[in-house]
PDB file of C-alpha atoms in Angstrom:
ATOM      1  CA  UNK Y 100     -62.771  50.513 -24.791  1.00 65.00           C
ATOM      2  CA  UNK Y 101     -59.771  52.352 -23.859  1.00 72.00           C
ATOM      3  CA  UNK Y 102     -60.250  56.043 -23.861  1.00 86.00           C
ATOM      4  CA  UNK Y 103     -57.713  58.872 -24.017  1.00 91.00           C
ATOM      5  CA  UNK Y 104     -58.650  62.169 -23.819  1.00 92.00           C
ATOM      6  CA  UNK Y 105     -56.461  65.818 -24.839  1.00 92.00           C
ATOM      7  CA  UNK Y 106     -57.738  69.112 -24.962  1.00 84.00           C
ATOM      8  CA  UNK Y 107     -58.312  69.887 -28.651  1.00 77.00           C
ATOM      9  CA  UNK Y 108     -56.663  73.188 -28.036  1.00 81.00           C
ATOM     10  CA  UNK Y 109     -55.310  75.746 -29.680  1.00 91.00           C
ATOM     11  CA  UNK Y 110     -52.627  76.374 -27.379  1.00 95.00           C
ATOM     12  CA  UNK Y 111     -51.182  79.712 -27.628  1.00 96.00           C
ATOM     13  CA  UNK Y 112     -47.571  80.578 -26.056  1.00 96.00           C
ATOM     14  CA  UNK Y 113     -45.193  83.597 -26.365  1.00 97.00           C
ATOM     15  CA  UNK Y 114     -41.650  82.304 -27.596  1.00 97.00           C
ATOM     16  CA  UNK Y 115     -39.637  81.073 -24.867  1.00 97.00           C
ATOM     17  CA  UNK Y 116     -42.290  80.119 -22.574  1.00 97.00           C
ATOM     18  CA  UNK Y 117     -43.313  77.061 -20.881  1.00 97.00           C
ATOM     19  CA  UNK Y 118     -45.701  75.073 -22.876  1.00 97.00           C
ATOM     20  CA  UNK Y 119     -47.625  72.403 -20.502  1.00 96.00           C
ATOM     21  CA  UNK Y 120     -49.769  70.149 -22.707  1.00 97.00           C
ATOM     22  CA  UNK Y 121     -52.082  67.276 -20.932  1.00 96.00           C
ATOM     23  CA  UNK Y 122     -53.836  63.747 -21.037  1.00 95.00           C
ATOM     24  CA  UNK Y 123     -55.806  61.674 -19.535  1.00 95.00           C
ATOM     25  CA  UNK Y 124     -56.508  57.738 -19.770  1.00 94.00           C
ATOM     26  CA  UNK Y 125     -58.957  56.078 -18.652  1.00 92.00           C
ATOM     27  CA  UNK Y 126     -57.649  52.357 -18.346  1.00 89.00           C
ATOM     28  CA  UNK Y 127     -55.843  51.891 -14.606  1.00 89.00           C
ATOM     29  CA  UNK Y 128     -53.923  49.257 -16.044  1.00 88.00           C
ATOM     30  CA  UNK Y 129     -52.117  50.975 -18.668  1.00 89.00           C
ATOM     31  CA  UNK Y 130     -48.475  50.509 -18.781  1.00 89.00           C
ATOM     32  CA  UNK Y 131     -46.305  52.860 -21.380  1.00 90.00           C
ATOM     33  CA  UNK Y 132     -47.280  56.165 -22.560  1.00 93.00           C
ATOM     34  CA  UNK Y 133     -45.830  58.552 -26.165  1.00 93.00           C
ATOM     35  CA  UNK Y 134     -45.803  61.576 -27.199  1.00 95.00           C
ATOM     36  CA  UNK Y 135     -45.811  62.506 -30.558  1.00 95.00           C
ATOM     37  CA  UNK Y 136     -45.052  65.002 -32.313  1.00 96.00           C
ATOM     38  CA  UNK Y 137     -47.283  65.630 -36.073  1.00 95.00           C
ATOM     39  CA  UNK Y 138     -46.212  68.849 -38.333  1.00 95.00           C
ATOM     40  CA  UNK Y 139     -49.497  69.881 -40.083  1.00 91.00           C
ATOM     41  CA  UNK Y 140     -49.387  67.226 -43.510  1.00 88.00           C
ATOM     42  CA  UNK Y 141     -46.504  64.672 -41.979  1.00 92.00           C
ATOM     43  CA  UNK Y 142     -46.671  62.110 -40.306  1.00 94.00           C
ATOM     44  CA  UNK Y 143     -46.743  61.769 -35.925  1.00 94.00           C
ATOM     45  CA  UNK Y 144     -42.865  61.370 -35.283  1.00 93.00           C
ATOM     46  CA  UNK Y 145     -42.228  60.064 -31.558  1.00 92.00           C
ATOM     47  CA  UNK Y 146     -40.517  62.575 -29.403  1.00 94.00           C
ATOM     48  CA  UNK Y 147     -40.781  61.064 -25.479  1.00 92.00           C
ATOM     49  CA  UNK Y 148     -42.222  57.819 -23.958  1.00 92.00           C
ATOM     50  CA  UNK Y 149     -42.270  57.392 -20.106  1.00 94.00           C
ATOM     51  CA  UNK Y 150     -43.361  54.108 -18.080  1.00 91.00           C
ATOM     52  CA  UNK Y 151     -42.869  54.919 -14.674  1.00 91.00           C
ATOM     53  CA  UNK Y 152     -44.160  57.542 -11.901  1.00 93.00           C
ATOM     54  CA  UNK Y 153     -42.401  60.684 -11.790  1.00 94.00           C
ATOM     55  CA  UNK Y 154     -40.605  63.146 -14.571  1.00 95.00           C
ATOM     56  CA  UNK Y 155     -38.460  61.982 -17.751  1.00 96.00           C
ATOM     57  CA  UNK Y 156     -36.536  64.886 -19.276  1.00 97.00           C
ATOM     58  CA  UNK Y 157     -34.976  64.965 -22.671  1.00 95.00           C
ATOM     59  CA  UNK Y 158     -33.463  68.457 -23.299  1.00 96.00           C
ATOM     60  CA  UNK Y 159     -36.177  70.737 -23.529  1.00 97.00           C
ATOM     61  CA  UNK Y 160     -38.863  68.565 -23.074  1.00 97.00           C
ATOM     62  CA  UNK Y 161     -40.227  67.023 -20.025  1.00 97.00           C
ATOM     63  CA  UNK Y 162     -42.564  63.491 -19.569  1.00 97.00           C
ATOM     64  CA  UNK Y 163     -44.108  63.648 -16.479  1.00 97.00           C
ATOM     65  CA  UNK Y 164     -46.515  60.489 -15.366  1.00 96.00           C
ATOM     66  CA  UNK Y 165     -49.387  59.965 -12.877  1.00 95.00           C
ATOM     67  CA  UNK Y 166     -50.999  56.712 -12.870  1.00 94.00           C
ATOM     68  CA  UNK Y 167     -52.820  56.997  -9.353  1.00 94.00           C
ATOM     69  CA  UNK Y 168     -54.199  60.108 -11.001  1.00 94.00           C
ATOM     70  CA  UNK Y 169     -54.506  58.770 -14.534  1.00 94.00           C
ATOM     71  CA  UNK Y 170     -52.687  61.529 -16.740  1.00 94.00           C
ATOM     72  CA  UNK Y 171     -49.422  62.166 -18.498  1.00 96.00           C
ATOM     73  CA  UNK Y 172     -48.605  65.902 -19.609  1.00 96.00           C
ATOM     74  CA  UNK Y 173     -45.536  67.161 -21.910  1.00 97.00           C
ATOM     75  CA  UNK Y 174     -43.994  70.029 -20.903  1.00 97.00           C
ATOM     76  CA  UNK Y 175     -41.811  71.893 -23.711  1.00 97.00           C
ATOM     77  CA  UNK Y 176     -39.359  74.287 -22.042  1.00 98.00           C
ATOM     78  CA  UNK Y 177     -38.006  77.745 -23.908  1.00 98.00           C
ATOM     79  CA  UNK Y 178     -40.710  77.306 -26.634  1.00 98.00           C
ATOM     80  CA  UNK Y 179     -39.481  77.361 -30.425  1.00 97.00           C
ATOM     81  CA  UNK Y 180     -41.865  78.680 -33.280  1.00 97.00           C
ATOM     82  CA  UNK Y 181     -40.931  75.546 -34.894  1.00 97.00           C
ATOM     83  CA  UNK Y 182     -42.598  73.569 -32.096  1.00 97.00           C
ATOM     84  CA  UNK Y 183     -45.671  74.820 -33.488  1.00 97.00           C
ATOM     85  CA  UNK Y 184     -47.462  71.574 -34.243  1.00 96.00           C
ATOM     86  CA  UNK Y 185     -50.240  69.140 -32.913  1.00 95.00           C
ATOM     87  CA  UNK Y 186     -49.178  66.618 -30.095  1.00 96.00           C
ATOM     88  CA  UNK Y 187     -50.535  63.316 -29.648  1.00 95.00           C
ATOM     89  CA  UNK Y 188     -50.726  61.159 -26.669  1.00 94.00           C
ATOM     90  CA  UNK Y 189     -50.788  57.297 -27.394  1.00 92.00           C
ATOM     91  CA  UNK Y 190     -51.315  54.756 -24.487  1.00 90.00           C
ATOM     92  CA  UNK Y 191     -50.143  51.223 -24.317  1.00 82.00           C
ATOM     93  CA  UNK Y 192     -47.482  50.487 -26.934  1.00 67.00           C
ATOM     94  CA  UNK Y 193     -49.450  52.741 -29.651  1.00 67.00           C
ATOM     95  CA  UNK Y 194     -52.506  51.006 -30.105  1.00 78.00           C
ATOM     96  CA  UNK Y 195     -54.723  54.219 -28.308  1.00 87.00           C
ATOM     97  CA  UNK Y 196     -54.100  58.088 -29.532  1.00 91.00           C
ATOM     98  CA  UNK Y 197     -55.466  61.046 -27.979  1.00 92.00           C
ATOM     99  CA  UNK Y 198     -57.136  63.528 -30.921  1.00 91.00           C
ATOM    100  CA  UNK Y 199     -54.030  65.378 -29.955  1.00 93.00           C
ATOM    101  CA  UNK Y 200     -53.340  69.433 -28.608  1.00 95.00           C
ATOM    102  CA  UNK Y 201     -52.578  72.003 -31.541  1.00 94.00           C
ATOM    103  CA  UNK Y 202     -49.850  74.282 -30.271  1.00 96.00           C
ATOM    104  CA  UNK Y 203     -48.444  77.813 -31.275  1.00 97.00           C
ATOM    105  CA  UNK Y 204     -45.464  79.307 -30.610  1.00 97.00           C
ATOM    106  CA  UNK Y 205     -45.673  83.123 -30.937  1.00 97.00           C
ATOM    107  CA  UNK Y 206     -42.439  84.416 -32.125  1.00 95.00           C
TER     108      UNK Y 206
ATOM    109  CA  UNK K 270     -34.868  56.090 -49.983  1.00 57.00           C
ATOM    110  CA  UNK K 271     -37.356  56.459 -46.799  1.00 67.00           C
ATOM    111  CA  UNK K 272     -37.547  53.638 -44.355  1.00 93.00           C
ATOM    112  CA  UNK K 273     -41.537  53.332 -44.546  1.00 96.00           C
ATOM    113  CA  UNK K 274     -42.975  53.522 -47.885  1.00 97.00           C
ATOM    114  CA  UNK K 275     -47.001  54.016 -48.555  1.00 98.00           C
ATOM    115  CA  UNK K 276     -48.833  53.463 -52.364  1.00 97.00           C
ATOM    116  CA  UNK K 277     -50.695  55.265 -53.098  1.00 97.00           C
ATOM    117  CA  UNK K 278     -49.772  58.788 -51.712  1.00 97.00           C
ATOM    118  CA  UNK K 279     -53.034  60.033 -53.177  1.00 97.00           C
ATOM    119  CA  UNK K 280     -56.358  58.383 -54.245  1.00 97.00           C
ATOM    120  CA  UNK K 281     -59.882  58.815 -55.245  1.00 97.00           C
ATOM    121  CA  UNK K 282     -61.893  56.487 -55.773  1.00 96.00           C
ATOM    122  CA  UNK K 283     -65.943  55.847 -55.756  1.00 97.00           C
ATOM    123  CA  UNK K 284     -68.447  54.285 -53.579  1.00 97.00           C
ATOM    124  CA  UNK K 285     -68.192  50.798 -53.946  1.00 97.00           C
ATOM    125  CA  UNK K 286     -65.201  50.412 -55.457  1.00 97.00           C
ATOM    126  CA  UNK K 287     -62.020  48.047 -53.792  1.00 96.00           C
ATOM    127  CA  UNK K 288     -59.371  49.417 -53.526  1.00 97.00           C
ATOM    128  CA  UNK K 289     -55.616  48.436 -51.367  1.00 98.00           C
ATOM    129  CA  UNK K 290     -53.386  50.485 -49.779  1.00 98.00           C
ATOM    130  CA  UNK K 291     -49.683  49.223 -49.352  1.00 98.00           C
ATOM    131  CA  UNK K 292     -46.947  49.381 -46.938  1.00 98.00           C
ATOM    132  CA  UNK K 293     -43.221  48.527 -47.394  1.00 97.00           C
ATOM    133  CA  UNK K 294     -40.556  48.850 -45.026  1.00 97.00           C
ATOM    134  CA  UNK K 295     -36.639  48.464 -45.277  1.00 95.00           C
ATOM    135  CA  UNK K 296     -36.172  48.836 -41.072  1.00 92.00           C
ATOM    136  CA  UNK K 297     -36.020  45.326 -40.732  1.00 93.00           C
ATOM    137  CA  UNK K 298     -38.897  45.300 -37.741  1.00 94.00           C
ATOM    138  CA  UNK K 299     -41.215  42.582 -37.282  1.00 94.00           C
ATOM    139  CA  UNK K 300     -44.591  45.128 -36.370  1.00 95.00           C
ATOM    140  CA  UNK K 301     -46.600  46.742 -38.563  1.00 96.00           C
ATOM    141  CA  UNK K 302     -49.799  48.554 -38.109  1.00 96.00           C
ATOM    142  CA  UNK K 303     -52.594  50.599 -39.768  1.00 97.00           C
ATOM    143  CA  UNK K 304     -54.180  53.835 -38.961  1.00 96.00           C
ATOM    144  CA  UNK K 305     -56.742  56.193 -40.128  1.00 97.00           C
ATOM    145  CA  UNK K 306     -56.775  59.524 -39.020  1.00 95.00           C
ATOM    146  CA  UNK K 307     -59.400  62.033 -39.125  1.00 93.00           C
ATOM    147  CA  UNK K 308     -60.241  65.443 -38.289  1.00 84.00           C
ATOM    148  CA  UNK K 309     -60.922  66.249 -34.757  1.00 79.00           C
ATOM    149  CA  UNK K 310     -60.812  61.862 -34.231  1.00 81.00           C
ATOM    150  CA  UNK K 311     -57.051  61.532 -33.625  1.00 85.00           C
ATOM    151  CA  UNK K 312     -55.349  58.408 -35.271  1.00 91.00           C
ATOM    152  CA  UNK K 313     -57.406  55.080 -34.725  1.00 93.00           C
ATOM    153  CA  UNK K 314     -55.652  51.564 -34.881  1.00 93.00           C
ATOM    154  CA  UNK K 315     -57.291  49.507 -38.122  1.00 96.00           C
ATOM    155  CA  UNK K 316     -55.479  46.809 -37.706  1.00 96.00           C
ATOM    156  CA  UNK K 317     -52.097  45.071 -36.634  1.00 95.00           C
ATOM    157  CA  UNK K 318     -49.441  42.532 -37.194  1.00 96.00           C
ATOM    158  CA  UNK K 319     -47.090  41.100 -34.683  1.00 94.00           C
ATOM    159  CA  UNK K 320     -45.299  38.990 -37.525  1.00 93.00           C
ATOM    160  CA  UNK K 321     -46.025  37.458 -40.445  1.00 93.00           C
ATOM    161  CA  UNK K 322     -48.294  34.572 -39.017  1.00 93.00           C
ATOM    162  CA  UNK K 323     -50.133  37.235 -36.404  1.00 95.00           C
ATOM    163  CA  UNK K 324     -52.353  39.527 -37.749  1.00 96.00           C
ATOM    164  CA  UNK K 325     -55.228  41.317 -35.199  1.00 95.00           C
ATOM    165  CA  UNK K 326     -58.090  43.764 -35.675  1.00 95.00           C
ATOM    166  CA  UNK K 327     -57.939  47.224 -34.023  1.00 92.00           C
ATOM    167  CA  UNK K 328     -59.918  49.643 -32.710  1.00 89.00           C
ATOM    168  CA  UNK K 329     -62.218  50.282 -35.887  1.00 93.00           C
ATOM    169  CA  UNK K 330     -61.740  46.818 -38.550  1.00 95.00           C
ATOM    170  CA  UNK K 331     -65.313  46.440 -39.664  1.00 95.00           C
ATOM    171  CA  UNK K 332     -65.219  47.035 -43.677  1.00 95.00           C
ATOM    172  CA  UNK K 333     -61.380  46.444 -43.884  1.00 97.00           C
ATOM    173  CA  UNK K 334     -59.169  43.810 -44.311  1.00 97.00           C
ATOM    174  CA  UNK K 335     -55.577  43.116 -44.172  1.00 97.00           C
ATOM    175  CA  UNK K 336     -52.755  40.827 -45.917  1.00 97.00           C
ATOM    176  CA  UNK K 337     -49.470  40.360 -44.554  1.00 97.00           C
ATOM    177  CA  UNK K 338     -47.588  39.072 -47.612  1.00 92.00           C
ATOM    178  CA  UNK K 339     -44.036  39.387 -46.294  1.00 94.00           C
ATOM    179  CA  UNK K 340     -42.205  41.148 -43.089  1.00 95.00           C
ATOM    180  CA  UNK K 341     -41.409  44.051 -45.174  1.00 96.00           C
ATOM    181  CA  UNK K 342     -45.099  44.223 -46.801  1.00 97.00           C
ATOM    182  CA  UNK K 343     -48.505  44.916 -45.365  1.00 98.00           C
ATOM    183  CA  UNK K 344     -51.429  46.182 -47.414  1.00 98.00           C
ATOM    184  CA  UNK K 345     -54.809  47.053 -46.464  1.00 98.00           C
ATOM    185  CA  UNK K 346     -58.010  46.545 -48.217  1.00 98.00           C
ATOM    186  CA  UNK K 347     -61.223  48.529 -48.494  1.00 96.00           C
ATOM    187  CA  UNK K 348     -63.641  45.445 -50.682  1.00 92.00           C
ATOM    188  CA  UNK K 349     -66.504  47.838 -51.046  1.00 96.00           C
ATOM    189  CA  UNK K 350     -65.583  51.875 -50.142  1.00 96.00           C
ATOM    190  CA  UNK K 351     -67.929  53.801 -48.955  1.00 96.00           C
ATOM    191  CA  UNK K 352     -67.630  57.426 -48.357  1.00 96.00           C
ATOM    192  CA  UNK K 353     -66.923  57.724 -44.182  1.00 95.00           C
ATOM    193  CA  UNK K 354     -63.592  56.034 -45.183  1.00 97.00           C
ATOM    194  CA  UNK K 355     -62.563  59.189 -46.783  1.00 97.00           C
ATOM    195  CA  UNK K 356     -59.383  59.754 -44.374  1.00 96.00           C
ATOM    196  CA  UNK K 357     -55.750  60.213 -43.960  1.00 96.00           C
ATOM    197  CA  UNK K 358     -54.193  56.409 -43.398  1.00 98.00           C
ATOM    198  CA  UNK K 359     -50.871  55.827 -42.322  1.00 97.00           C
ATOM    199  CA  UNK K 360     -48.877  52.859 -41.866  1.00 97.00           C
ATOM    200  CA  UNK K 361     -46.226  52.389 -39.132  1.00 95.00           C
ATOM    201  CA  UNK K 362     -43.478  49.582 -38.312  1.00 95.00           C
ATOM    202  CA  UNK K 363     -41.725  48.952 -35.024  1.00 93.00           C
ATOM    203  CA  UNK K 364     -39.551  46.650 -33.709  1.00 90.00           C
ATOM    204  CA  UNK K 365     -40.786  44.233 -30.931  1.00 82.00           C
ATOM    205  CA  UNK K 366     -38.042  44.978 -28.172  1.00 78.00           C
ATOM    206  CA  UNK K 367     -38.603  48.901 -28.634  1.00 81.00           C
ATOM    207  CA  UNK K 368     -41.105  51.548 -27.990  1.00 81.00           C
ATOM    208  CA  UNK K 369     -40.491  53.563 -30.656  1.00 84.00           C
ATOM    209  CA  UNK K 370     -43.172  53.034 -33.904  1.00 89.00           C
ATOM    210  CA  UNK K 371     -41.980  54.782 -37.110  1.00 92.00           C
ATOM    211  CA  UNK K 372     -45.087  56.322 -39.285  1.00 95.00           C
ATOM    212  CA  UNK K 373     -44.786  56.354 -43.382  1.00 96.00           C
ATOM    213  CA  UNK K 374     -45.831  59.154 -45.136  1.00 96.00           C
ATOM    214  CA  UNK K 375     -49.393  58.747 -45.453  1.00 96.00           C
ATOM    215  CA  UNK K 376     -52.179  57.944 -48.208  1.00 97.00           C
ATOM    216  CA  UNK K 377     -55.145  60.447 -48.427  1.00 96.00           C
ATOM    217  CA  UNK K 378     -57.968  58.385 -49.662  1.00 97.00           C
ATOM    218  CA  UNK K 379     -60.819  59.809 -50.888  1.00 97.00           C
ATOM    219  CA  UNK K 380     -63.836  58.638 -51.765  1.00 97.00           C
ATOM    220  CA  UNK K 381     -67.203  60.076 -53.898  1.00 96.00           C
TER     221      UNK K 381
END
């Protein structure tokens, strides 16, 4: 059994700060790692998905990967009230979620 | 017209009872899947199709089932509900040569 594990949260940040939000996975041989996005009643929409070592950037958010140390965090840069959502992490082509990391945005 | 359709949006129904969820998609992509989502639980794979010949069990099958009728259509099927499958389900397509997985709206199920 595949486990993948977020802090529940809530994670509070002032507007325009850094928001850092984490996983961890407990299969070695995973492969591809999401992050989604879900706005409280919709459904998850994918915003990033990163395969290899190292950082993946897509405007203001970051992907940054691990796999000798067996996490994937999601940085959002300049924070936006209307980030204010839960984030899921999914491992290995969607078939494992994390219970995902509520965040606010503070205006 | 949205890309990922779920029937019903809404449902209650009693312990016991079968009842089937469907899916419909107009994106053309040869995966679909099933979820179930519930508080503080995350989303948890149900079940799976690769194409219409393949279908798999996920994380958490026991007490559903699954029909694969067409590329476009996948329902899912609760024979006898009982009340711990009171939960959010959503449905979710993607095409084999991408990542990206595209979520319909959702059907909250309850049941008494």
């Amino acid at each position: 059994q595949k486990e993948v594990e977020q802090n529940s949260g809530p994670l509070s940040v002032p507007e325009g700060a850094i928001a850092s939000l984490n996983c961890t996975y407990s299969d070695r041989g995973s492969q591809s790692f999401f992050w989604y996005r879900q706005y409280s009643g919709k459904s998850p929409e994918l915003i990033m998905f990163i395969y290899s070592n190292g950082d993946k950037e897509d405007g203001r958010f970051t992907a940054q990967l691990n796999k000798a140390s067996q996490y994937v965090s999601l940085l959002i840069r300049d924070s936006q009230p209307s980030d204010s959502a839960t984030y899921l992490c999914a491992v290995d082509v969607q078939f494992y979620f994390g219970t995902g990391t509520s965040l606010t945005v503070i205006p | 017209d949205a890309d990922v359709t779920q029937t019903p949006r809404n449902r209650i129904t009693k312990t016991g009872k079968r009842i089937m969820l469907e899916c419909s998609q107009t994106k053309g992509h040869d995966r679909m899947y099933w979820y179930r989502q519930d508080p503080g639980l995350g989303l948890r794979l149900i079940y799976y199709s690769f194409d219409v010949k393949d279908i798999n069990k996920g994380e958490i099958s026991d007490g559903y089932s699954v029909s694969r009728q067409a590329q476009a259509k996948f329902s899912l099927s609760l024979e006898s509900a009982i009340p711990n499958q009171t939960a959010l389900y959503f449905c979710a397509t993607q095409q084999g040569s991408s990542y990206e997985q595209y979520f319909g709206p959702g059907t909250r199920l309850t049941v008494t």
